[in-house]
XYZ file of C-alpha atoms in Angstrom:
725
model
C 192.007 61.101 152.715
C 189.681 58.011 152.036
C 186.922 56.777 149.859
C 184.456 54.617 152.196
C 181.876 53.156 150.377
C 179.144 51.546 153.005
C 176.100 49.915 153.474
C 174.392 52.852 155.051
C 174.100 56.230 155.448
C 176.752 57.382 157.712
C 176.319 60.829 155.780
C 174.405 62.269 153.134
C 174.878 60.400 149.226
C 172.266 57.503 149.289
C 171.002 55.382 146.591
C 169.640 51.818 146.309
C 171.595 49.301 144.825
C 169.954 46.511 144.870
C 167.229 44.414 144.905
C 168.003 42.851 148.070
C 167.786 46.071 149.301
C 171.600 47.171 149.385
C 172.330 51.365 149.865
C 175.731 52.920 149.335
C 176.585 56.129 150.791
C 179.995 58.188 150.566
C 182.085 59.238 153.341
C 185.781 60.594 153.889
C 188.512 60.433 156.815
C 191.273 62.247 157.373
C 194.832 61.365 156.183
C 195.146 60.819 160.127
C 191.974 58.139 160.467
C 192.571 55.982 157.367
C 196.235 55.394 159.080
C 194.792 54.684 162.517
C 191.960 53.440 164.563
C 189.893 56.369 164.510
C 188.033 55.650 161.488
C 184.922 53.177 162.213
C 183.787 52.259 159.451
C 181.397 50.103 160.185
C 179.202 49.921 157.948
C 181.687 50.371 155.379
C 182.386 48.102 152.247
C 185.678 49.803 150.949
C 188.048 52.040 151.941
C 190.566 53.729 149.604
C 193.417 54.766 151.585
C 195.568 57.780 149.842
C 198.263 54.991 149.280
C 196.319 53.369 147.184
C 195.433 50.731 148.777
C 192.217 49.160 149.454
C 190.241 47.631 151.789
C 187.369 45.655 151.373
C 185.325 44.047 153.958
C 183.856 40.903 153.855
C 179.706 40.994 155.012
C 179.145 36.984 155.325
C 180.966 34.735 158.100
C 183.606 32.276 157.045
C 184.122 29.149 157.988
C 186.575 27.925 155.727
C 184.665 28.308 152.738
C 186.652 31.117 151.337
C 183.504 33.519 151.783
C 186.377 35.964 153.076
C 188.410 35.535 149.564
C 185.876 35.096 147.629
C 182.909 37.524 147.927
C 186.045 40.828 147.875
C 187.273 39.188 144.774
C 183.529 40.540 143.015
C 184.285 43.536 144.345
C 188.061 44.520 143.928
C 187.141 42.809 139.889
C 184.782 45.307 138.727
C 186.301 48.779 141.169
C 189.570 47.548 138.997
C 191.840 47.330 141.845
C 195.438 44.683 141.285
C 194.770 41.926 143.934
C 197.839 42.627 145.460
C 196.263 46.347 146.701
C 193.088 44.598 148.250
C 193.372 44.163 152.438
C 190.116 42.372 153.209
C 188.367 43.391 156.707
C 185.383 41.233 158.449
C 182.039 43.108 159.246
C 180.330 42.500 162.510
C 176.721 41.488 161.958
C 175.172 44.550 161.234
C 171.711 43.747 159.013
C 170.583 46.907 158.548
C 173.617 47.864 156.512
C 174.117 43.927 154.914
C 171.027 42.742 154.886
C 171.416 39.058 155.724
C 174.548 37.659 156.730
C 175.176 33.611 156.836
C 176.797 30.973 155.744
C 174.987 28.217 154.743
C 172.661 26.843 151.705
C 175.772 27.173 149.838
C 174.281 30.365 149.101
C 176.318 33.162 148.789
C 177.715 33.060 145.131
C 173.960 32.885 143.982
C 172.762 35.605 146.550
C 176.341 38.632 145.724
C 177.446 36.909 142.671
C 175.956 40.091 141.298
C 175.667 43.030 144.076
C 178.682 42.870 145.170
C 180.075 43.368 141.757
C 177.958 46.376 141.374
C 179.754 48.235 144.576
C 182.709 47.702 142.492
C 181.118 49.388 140.132
C 179.978 52.175 141.902
C 183.197 52.817 143.694
C 184.536 52.565 140.019
C 182.177 55.000 139.025
C 182.549 57.759 141.438
C 186.238 57.306 141.006
C 186.132 58.085 137.411
C 183.489 60.583 138.038
C 185.481 62.753 140.725
C 189.128 62.347 138.010
C 186.537 63.688 135.174
C 185.181 66.930 137.251
C 189.262 67.984 137.970
C 190.911 67.700 134.396
C 187.616 68.915 132.978
C 186.588 66.603 130.700
C 183.357 64.580 130.173
C 183.023 61.230 132.179
C 182.716 58.681 129.486
C 186.680 59.549 127.985
C 188.072 57.988 130.942
C 188.954 54.154 132.004
C 190.147 53.088 134.257
C 193.232 50.074 134.723
C 195.256 48.747 137.807
C 194.129 51.231 140.110
C 194.537 54.410 138.536
C 192.214 57.056 136.578
C 193.094 57.361 132.777
C 192.474 60.561 130.109
C 194.436 59.151 127.030
C 193.143 62.009 125.005
C 195.084 64.272 127.069
C 197.236 61.170 128.831
C 196.356 62.537 132.214
C 196.529 59.922 134.975
C 195.430 59.285 138.419
C 195.806 57.387 141.363
C 192.947 56.151 142.926
C 194.194 57.598 146.233
C 194.592 60.501 144.892
C 191.883 60.968 143.915
C 189.270 59.662 147.120
C 188.863 63.003 148.874
C 186.947 64.320 145.410
C 184.288 61.274 146.240
C 183.188 63.111 148.583
C 180.650 65.932 146.827
C 179.570 63.645 144.632
C 176.484 61.651 143.976
C 176.633 57.774 143.346
C 175.243 56.514 140.245
C 172.442 54.207 140.517
C 174.248 51.132 140.086
C 171.767 49.342 138.074
C 172.461 51.798 135.626
C 176.489 50.906 135.271
C 177.239 48.072 133.007
C 179.536 45.122 134.316
C 182.493 43.768 133.026
C 182.341 40.970 129.629
C 184.131 38.261 131.244
C 186.906 38.272 129.254
C 188.377 41.232 131.068
C 188.478 39.537 133.981
C 191.671 40.021 136.189
C 190.923 38.749 139.644
C 187.618 36.644 139.253
C 188.334 33.344 137.757
C 192.095 33.269 138.747
C 192.973 31.227 141.594
C 193.846 33.327 144.615
C 194.773 31.536 148.197
C 192.362 32.066 151.014
C 193.199 35.454 152.386
C 194.169 34.212 155.837
C 195.917 31.131 155.003
C 199.824 32.178 155.964
C 198.185 32.938 159.329
C 196.405 30.204 159.501
C 199.558 27.788 159.011
C 201.187 30.006 161.255
C 198.914 29.439 164.206
C 198.309 33.185 164.493
C 194.808 33.822 166.141
C 191.389 34.203 164.128
C 189.110 32.028 165.248
C 186.894 32.276 168.641
C 189.125 30.106 170.391
C 191.555 32.165 169.935
C 189.688 35.667 171.196
C 190.710 37.474 174.862
C 189.032 40.558 176.231
C 190.612 42.291 179.456
C 189.860 40.909 182.598
C 188.473 37.863 180.540
C 187.196 34.468 182.883
C 186.946 30.645 181.457
C 183.822 29.381 181.841
C 182.270 25.656 181.591
C 179.002 24.425 181.035
C 177.635 21.001 181.880
C 174.218 19.901 180.763
C 172.342 16.571 180.993
C 173.373 13.524 178.528
C 169.183 13.217 178.063
C 168.871 16.430 176.202
C 166.454 19.143 177.854
C 166.634 17.178 181.580
C 167.116 19.733 184.133
C 169.256 19.865 187.232
C 168.301 17.851 190.065
C 171.103 18.157 192.304
C 174.779 20.033 192.083
C 177.852 19.789 194.286
C 178.197 23.798 193.658
C 180.547 24.076 197.204
C 183.065 21.250 196.156
C 183.512 22.654 192.575
C 184.219 26.311 194.269
C 186.663 24.310 196.316
C 189.090 24.241 193.389
C 192.118 26.602 193.467
C 190.721 28.878 190.852
C 186.868 28.748 189.996
C 185.354 32.430 190.987
C 181.697 30.729 190.945
C 179.949 27.430 190.058
C 175.589 28.071 190.159
C 173.127 26.223 188.538
C 170.694 27.373 185.399
C 167.247 26.820 185.088
C 166.915 26.841 181.265
C 163.980 25.799 179.100
C 162.418 24.062 176.848
C 164.012 24.736 173.064
C 166.412 22.353 172.354
C 167.589 25.157 170.057
C 168.119 27.442 173.273
C 169.128 28.221 176.777
C 168.383 24.481 177.813
C 169.602 23.766 182.120
C 172.575 23.551 183.457
C 175.302 24.153 185.582
C 177.636 27.489 185.007
C 181.676 26.633 186.510
C 183.688 29.876 185.692
C 187.751 30.742 186.777
C 190.399 31.891 186.280
C 191.601 30.222 183.803
C 189.884 27.098 181.229
C 191.614 24.125 183.213
C 189.972 24.977 186.553
C 187.022 25.116 185.214
C 187.298 22.361 184.536
C 188.991 20.805 187.360
C 185.416 22.560 189.227
C 182.754 21.006 186.704
C 184.461 17.913 187.665
C 183.497 18.195 191.190
C 180.150 19.046 190.469
C 178.510 15.387 190.335
C 175.302 16.427 189.220
C 172.225 14.617 188.697
C 169.528 14.620 186.481
C 165.951 14.466 186.676
C 163.675 12.217 184.958
C 163.130 13.189 181.388
C 160.851 11.544 178.550
C 164.055 11.239 175.925
C 165.672 8.698 178.039
C 162.900 5.897 176.501
C 164.516 6.395 173.271
C 167.404 4.958 171.222
C 168.965 3.929 168.131
C 167.819 0.317 168.320
C 164.643 1.252 169.168
C 164.329 3.130 166.295
C 165.160 0.910 163.854
C 162.379 -1.592 164.742
C 159.772 0.498 165.476
C 160.953 1.609 161.719
C 160.825 -1.852 160.251
C 157.063 -2.449 162.404
C 156.019 1.095 160.203
C 157.339 0.002 156.451
C 155.631 -3.578 157.244
C 151.538 -1.643 157.825
C 150.425 1.275 156.146
C 151.210 4.699 155.727
C 150.841 7.512 157.847
C 150.297 9.968 154.776
C 151.321 9.608 151.389
C 153.399 12.716 149.411
C 153.309 11.270 145.688
C 151.207 9.012 143.816
C 152.377 8.578 140.090
C 151.200 6.331 137.931
C 150.185 2.776 138.933
C 152.866 1.854 141.124
C 151.519 -2.039 142.371
C 149.817 -2.538 138.331
C 153.873 -1.507 137.477
C 155.724 -3.126 139.763
C 153.603 -6.770 139.360
C 154.359 -6.826 135.296
C 157.902 -5.384 134.891
C 160.600 -8.017 134.052
C 162.969 -7.625 137.048
C 162.019 -6.436 140.485
C 163.867 -6.173 143.228
C 163.100 -4.861 146.745
C 165.861 -3.237 149.542
C 166.066 -2.092 152.730
C 168.325 1.540 153.100
C 169.326 2.868 156.674
C 171.769 5.732 157.860
C 172.846 7.053 161.537
C 172.339 9.680 163.416
C 175.634 12.711 162.090
C 177.365 14.992 164.324
C 179.344 17.283 162.482
C 181.962 17.003 164.766
C 183.177 20.461 163.964
C 187.624 20.725 164.975
C 186.788 23.543 166.880
C 184.674 23.155 169.982
C 181.713 25.451 170.170
C 182.557 28.371 171.749
C 181.521 32.324 173.096
C 183.334 34.648 174.227
C 181.007 37.632 176.147
C 180.271 40.811 178.040
C 177.397 42.162 179.653
C 177.398 45.575 181.382
C 174.823 48.462 181.626
C 171.879 46.514 179.797
C 174.008 46.019 176.605
C 175.702 42.573 175.510
C 178.746 42.584 173.188
C 179.612 39.438 171.807
C 182.396 37.173 170.094
C 181.377 34.400 168.064
C 182.106 32.264 165.517
C 178.553 31.408 164.100
C 176.938 30.809 160.769
C 174.163 33.092 161.349
C 174.611 35.584 163.963
C 171.681 37.935 163.693
C 168.983 34.866 165.324
C 171.635 34.292 167.274
C 171.081 38.333 168.370
C 167.463 37.206 168.378
C 168.049 34.403 171.102
C 169.802 36.173 172.971
C 167.587 39.385 173.563
C 164.275 37.429 173.970
C 166.549 35.266 176.819
C 168.231 37.933 179.012
C 164.964 40.634 178.213
C 167.755 42.865 176.136
C 166.843 44.901 172.745
C 168.099 43.711 170.091
C 170.170 46.920 169.338
C 172.150 47.005 172.601
C 173.471 43.446 171.186
C 176.729 43.654 169.247
C 178.299 40.589 167.292
C 181.528 40.418 166.149
C 181.987 37.641 163.622
C 184.907 35.324 164.114
C 186.495 33.167 161.794
C 185.363 29.780 161.842
C 186.467 26.173 162.596
C 184.585 25.264 160.839
C 180.483 24.337 160.247
C 179.035 22.149 158.318
C 175.766 23.819 159.576
C 176.570 23.691 163.033
C 176.949 26.826 163.732
C 173.492 27.945 162.226
C 172.185 27.748 166.007
C 173.375 29.662 168.335
C 172.866 27.197 171.494
C 176.945 27.903 173.057
C 175.973 31.812 172.217
C 173.137 32.172 174.476
C 174.723 30.156 176.874
C 178.342 32.597 177.033
C 175.890 35.939 177.486
C 173.632 34.145 180.499
C 176.899 33.040 182.038
C 178.551 36.833 181.558
C 175.062 38.656 183.427
C 175.039 35.757 185.927
C 179.221 36.687 186.817
C 179.363 40.531 186.027
C 183.026 39.874 184.208
C 184.339 38.903 180.379
C 183.785 35.868 179.569
C 184.489 33.280 177.555
C 182.709 30.003 177.506
C 184.937 26.802 175.628
C 183.231 23.288 175.036
C 184.701 20.186 176.226
C 185.044 17.699 172.659
C 182.721 15.413 174.609
C 180.201 18.926 174.918
C 180.240 19.559 171.688
C 180.062 15.472 170.454
C 177.434 15.138 172.565
C 175.321 18.244 172.700
C 174.851 18.624 168.409
C 171.858 19.457 166.519
C 172.313 15.958 164.980
C 172.214 15.073 160.997
C 169.209 12.255 161.678
C 168.765 8.962 161.029
C 166.408 7.439 158.305
C 165.144 4.624 156.756
C 163.761 3.918 153.404
C 161.688 0.740 152.084
C 162.083 0.241 148.348
C 161.145 -1.568 145.611
C 161.332 -0.306 141.804
C 161.071 -2.570 138.391
C 161.940 -2.263 134.892
C 160.558 -3.547 132.023
C 161.531 -5.630 129.281
C 162.916 -2.709 127.028
C 166.014 -1.949 130.352
C 163.395 1.214 131.528
C 162.717 2.451 135.158
C 158.774 1.898 135.132
C 157.969 1.546 139.103
C 159.338 3.190 141.874
C 157.924 3.276 145.638
C 159.806 4.432 148.583
C 157.699 4.168 152.683
C 160.402 6.717 153.773
C 160.185 6.476 157.622
C 161.852 9.335 159.241
C 161.116 11.565 162.637
C 158.424 14.286 163.554
C 155.831 14.819 165.173
C 153.531 13.711 162.794
C 151.213 14.847 160.479
C 153.375 16.654 157.626
C 155.621 17.792 159.625
C 159.255 16.374 160.100
C 161.354 16.912 162.518
C 164.845 19.354 161.442
C 166.438 18.520 158.182
C 164.905 14.873 158.330
C 162.292 15.458 156.011
C 162.434 14.094 152.243
C 160.740 16.487 149.072
C 157.755 14.205 146.417
C 160.339 15.339 144.041
C 163.502 13.596 144.644
C 165.135 11.741 142.270
C 163.767 10.105 140.198
C 160.494 11.778 141.062
C 159.219 13.078 137.916
C 161.773 10.442 135.982
C 159.870 7.306 136.810
C 156.243 7.398 135.399
C 154.988 4.593 138.304
C 156.254 6.960 141.603
C 154.924 6.203 145.504
C 156.297 7.829 148.091
C 155.450 7.059 151.483
C 155.902 8.590 154.258
C 155.703 7.775 159.157
C 157.347 9.140 160.797
C 158.833 8.774 164.918
C 158.547 11.510 167.616
C 161.668 12.289 168.377
C 163.591 13.812 171.640
C 167.077 14.193 170.594
C 167.780 17.428 168.904
C 168.269 17.405 164.603
C 169.709 20.349 162.397
C 171.745 20.677 158.815
C 174.485 18.990 158.113
C 176.024 20.161 154.658
C 174.489 18.949 152.096
C 171.465 18.667 154.516
C 169.252 15.724 153.667
C 171.071 14.983 150.296
C 173.645 14.067 152.733
C 171.861 10.645 153.120
C 169.005 10.772 150.367
C 171.515 10.377 147.493
C 173.180 7.199 148.952
C 169.940 5.702 149.195
C 168.342 6.257 145.803
C 172.002 5.779 143.764
C 172.286 2.985 145.038
C 169.283 1.382 144.641
C 169.195 2.627 141.031
C 172.322 1.026 140.759
C 170.596 -2.017 142.169
C 168.178 -1.611 139.271
C 170.839 -1.302 136.553
C 172.736 -4.504 137.868
C 170.116 -6.473 138.186
C 168.494 -5.701 135.139
C 171.783 -6.748 132.707
C 172.853 -2.692 132.808
C 175.603 -0.550 132.674
C 174.722 1.615 135.460
C 176.122 4.478 133.135
C 174.087 3.522 130.591
C 170.608 2.918 132.783
C 171.516 6.152 134.254
C 171.671 8.068 131.063
C 168.528 6.396 129.974
C 166.691 7.563 133.549
C 167.561 10.670 132.640
C 166.015 10.902 129.199
C 166.566 13.195 126.805
C 164.465 15.822 127.682
C 165.800 19.496 128.778
C 163.743 20.264 131.969
C 161.493 18.314 134.464
C 158.842 20.701 136.285
C 158.674 23.886 136.251
C 160.361 26.837 138.266
C 162.455 27.254 140.960
C 161.705 23.807 141.632
C 162.776 22.447 138.083
C 165.211 20.022 137.817
C 167.677 20.121 134.285
C 168.001 16.424 133.232
C 170.662 18.066 129.645
C 173.173 19.474 132.868
C 172.824 16.242 134.499
C 173.660 14.142 131.425
C 176.813 16.534 130.510
C 178.257 15.879 134.085
C 177.376 12.073 134.234
C 179.471 11.548 130.305
C 181.884 13.875 131.431
C 182.773 11.630 134.521
C 182.503 8.800 132.392
C 184.918 10.027 130.277
C 187.661 11.154 132.021
C 187.366 7.804 135.037
C 187.624 5.422 131.578
C 184.576 3.710 132.736
C 184.325 0.419 131.691
C 188.459 -0.316 131.689
C 188.999 -3.604 132.953
C 190.070 -3.697 136.791
C 192.376 -6.336 138.775
C 190.561 -8.404 141.270
C 188.435 -6.838 144.276
C 188.469 -3.575 142.219
C 185.737 -1.433 141.274
C 184.335 1.354 140.607
C 181.063 2.888 141.115
C 178.883 5.966 139.680
C 176.391 8.730 141.479
C 175.328 11.379 140.770
C 172.857 14.056 142.630
C 171.322 17.458 141.984
C 171.157 19.734 145.070
C 171.906 23.297 145.817
C 171.392 24.934 142.371
C 174.620 22.563 141.715
C 174.529 19.439 139.479
C 177.474 16.580 140.327
C 178.293 13.117 139.099
C 181.072 11.286 140.856
C 183.391 7.955 140.008
C 184.988 6.322 143.187
C 187.647 3.346 142.337
C 188.185 1.130 145.607
C 189.904 -1.758 146.324
C 188.481 -4.244 148.877
C 191.288 -6.189 151.102
C 190.520 -10.139 151.632
C 189.364 -8.348 155.653
C 186.642 -6.751 153.961
C 188.368 -3.236 154.480
C 188.184 -0.774 151.410
C 190.733 1.716 150.388
C 189.480 4.046 147.687
C 191.986 4.583 145.871
C 191.162 8.334 143.476
C 187.779 9.510 142.572
C 186.694 11.704 139.834
C 184.187 14.595 139.696
C 182.470 16.640 137.249
C 180.431 19.587 138.623
C 178.210 21.324 136.331
C 177.537 25.309 138.660
C 177.359 27.528 136.214
C 179.041 29.685 133.680
C 181.581 30.627 136.210
C 183.973 29.727 138.604
C 184.858 32.797 140.684
C 188.271 31.585 142.673
C 189.077 27.960 140.993
C 191.889 27.308 143.969
C 188.921 27.645 146.739
C 186.569 26.040 143.643
C 188.698 22.550 143.730
C 189.041 22.846 147.159
C 185.517 22.664 148.443
C 185.408 19.724 145.521
C 187.754 17.898 147.371
C 186.891 18.568 150.624
C 183.341 17.193 149.997
C 184.100 14.472 148.867
C 186.590 13.182 150.949
C 183.994 14.439 153.718
C 181.301 12.031 152.685
C 183.933 9.168 152.361
C 184.649 9.406 156.143
C 180.852 10.244 156.794
C 179.884 6.446 154.592
C 183.511 4.779 156.450
C 183.903 6.129 159.732
C 180.876 7.813 160.953
C 177.650 7.075 163.348
C 176.098 8.795 166.431
C 174.277 5.758 168.690
C 171.298 6.794 171.066
C 171.161 4.980 173.997
C 168.283 5.930 176.886
C 168.302 9.172 175.273
C 171.330 9.957 175.158
C 174.957 10.350 172.659
C 177.303 7.096 173.115
C 179.967 8.995 170.963
C 182.185 11.667 172.631
C 185.489 11.631 171.041
C 187.026 11.048 167.597
C 188.141 7.766 169.310
C 184.407 6.545 169.039
C 183.771 8.693 166.381
C 186.604 8.924 164.119
C 187.357 10.717 161.013
C 188.633 9.782 157.775
C 192.909 9.676 158.728
C 196.055 11.022 156.516
C 196.822 7.346 155.216
C 192.964 6.551 153.930
C 192.968 9.783 151.902
C 193.034 9.395 147.995
C 193.670 12.157 144.636
C 189.786 13.551 143.938
C 190.092 14.920 140.438
C 187.962 17.697 139.696
C 186.237 18.813 136.050
C 184.004 21.343 135.578
C 181.181 21.397 133.184
C 180.775 25.033 132.173
C 176.890 25.587 131.361
C 175.452 29.116 130.051
C 173.732 28.919 133.693
C 174.484 31.906 136.722
C 177.608 30.979 139.294
C 176.211 29.293 141.803
C 177.696 27.906 145.315
C 180.225 25.069 146.036
C 180.581 24.252 149.755
C 177.772 21.544 149.994
C 176.664 19.642 145.760
C 180.200 17.400 145.806
C 179.437 15.856 148.187
C 176.275 13.347 148.321
C 177.250 11.485 144.903
C 180.744 10.383 146.782
C 178.830 8.029 149.858
C 176.788 5.834 146.700
C 179.801 6.448 144.342
C 182.115 4.355 147.130
C 179.108 2.017 147.902
C 178.593 1.084 144.536
C 182.155 0.632 143.938
C 182.209 -1.770 147.278
C 179.793 -3.859 144.951
C 181.292 -3.339 142.143
C 184.175 -5.095 143.480
C 182.934 -7.678 146.189
C 179.555 -8.164 144.603
C 177.836 -7.453 148.061
C 175.307 -4.646 148.351
C 175.999 -2.165 151.250
C 172.522 -0.651 152.036
C 173.102 0.604 155.236
C 175.891 3.241 156.618
C 178.697 2.894 158.090
C 180.067 0.023 156.095
C 180.536 -2.883 158.243
C 183.544 -4.148 157.265
C 183.067 -7.704 158.486
C 179.719 -8.384 155.975
C 183.126 -7.386 152.483
C 185.415 -10.350 153.398
C 186.469 -12.163 151.109
């Protein structure tokens, strides 16, 4: 028999579990069902088998961030089951059971730190209640330990497996009434735990969307216009269908929503290679499109023109910036720019779909499955409840798979083909049809008074958007962006340009670019005023605790803590060899406070070599999985440095020029460097780690380059020719 803790009613027992709307029910399955495939725990969180093994379901998508391990750790801790007795299953998309299921914004920990522990606590309480009834003793006299219920007074004990069937007739307790463990009693939380699927990953077992196989499956490619959204003018379908193995080639009219089904040509074949060869024969011609008038060079030129004139609007205006600049002892003026970036996930976008009898079944490596379901439903004219989405492990996400364009393409092609279809993009498709991190331009002025205090800050931010107060996706900047609220005279102006290029969130959206600008210019002001960069930053943060109110408050005390810690562990101020320097930067994003120091040596030919990075992070009172936490921080720092050193998407005539890793290189093994991670523990709820460690890495590197060479990097990626001795 098995105990099944589920998130929606399958039989008679229900209870509300948390403020997020979680619902728990218990059902019983036979021993045969527990051992075989007959049991269909669609809504299950926990199943306890007769042998005491516990299967825990992970509710959210796994993109390599370790969520498939971390969330079940929370349940297992309160269930009081040894981790060695835990198996993990991936949930399908089921919002009625699990609520919103997504991977983004580093939100899994803050959203589920409590409710997932309460899932485990309810299951544990039910097992205790079953034992107490069997032993005719008060439940309060029973305890648990390592998968056993114990009654010390009578020296009785029972395994979870032996008690599971007896839970069927019991009413679950109110989860809010249960007392969760004291952290001092944690046995799983806080223990370094490898990702659950690591062994399968390193041995090449099928886990990812690209590995999915279903009976009778065909393969598809989908060619879209190089200019985003352009329609098909003509295509040689007969030539494509003449390739051996090609079953069908057809034009898709598509629409104008850059996040939806765009116009293109589908080729379906017995093998993916045959589909690609057929696509190569299409010789597609594309209709004219207004985005063909846009290019990166034109954006930069227009940004400079806008900055030279009055802004379109003012987002913030504290004090009197003009007067403060005029009265400052030292002023600095600089222009900063950063490019469009591609996500470059190592697994290109892909999706497998079956459309049959008015129903759709989808296997997708998606970060955001429910909007994908709604997109497919709307586009195909199918009820959302007739669409099943299996969430498959993503080979990298970084925000790219928050969009589901590849999902709706696969579903459409499968419907038109009348057979199961796996759609697989090429690397060039993936890079040239991304939702890019937007480029941006900042024209800054700053002033420091005679006492070394930053008294004036002005930024004319030129970005993209339709006008008014709207920005293109992920192209905006909040009026509270640091150092706003810390400078008495602060003015943030905004101007925007129209954009036909699709944009969207990239790991640490907004912050991944803004930190480079703000922390670099702060560094300029520190050096220009003759102050140590660490001391200047601490002076800027001041001695206050909170700046602002509510969810938008900035905790200066926590930031001071990580700045002081990273300065200490990096031995800030020590003498370094020629053309070697250290740079510091900090940033608050996704509820995490991070400060970082990077040491770099710049060769005479201008090549920067990062020697080491030190990171101090404050993400609250508990690190759930230290192994995964350090992995996330190290990956974030390497990711940020890779962006700074190499990455740039260039738009010419409305199309992306880069198409593969030869023109859009990522950091290589010989460029990697040690990243030393330190935690500053504070009494705040734990928060996520997938993103907040990335933003400071970029300005820490560029500030280190200045310390090594005296040359300031104001545009990314780093131009090595400017750093020559």
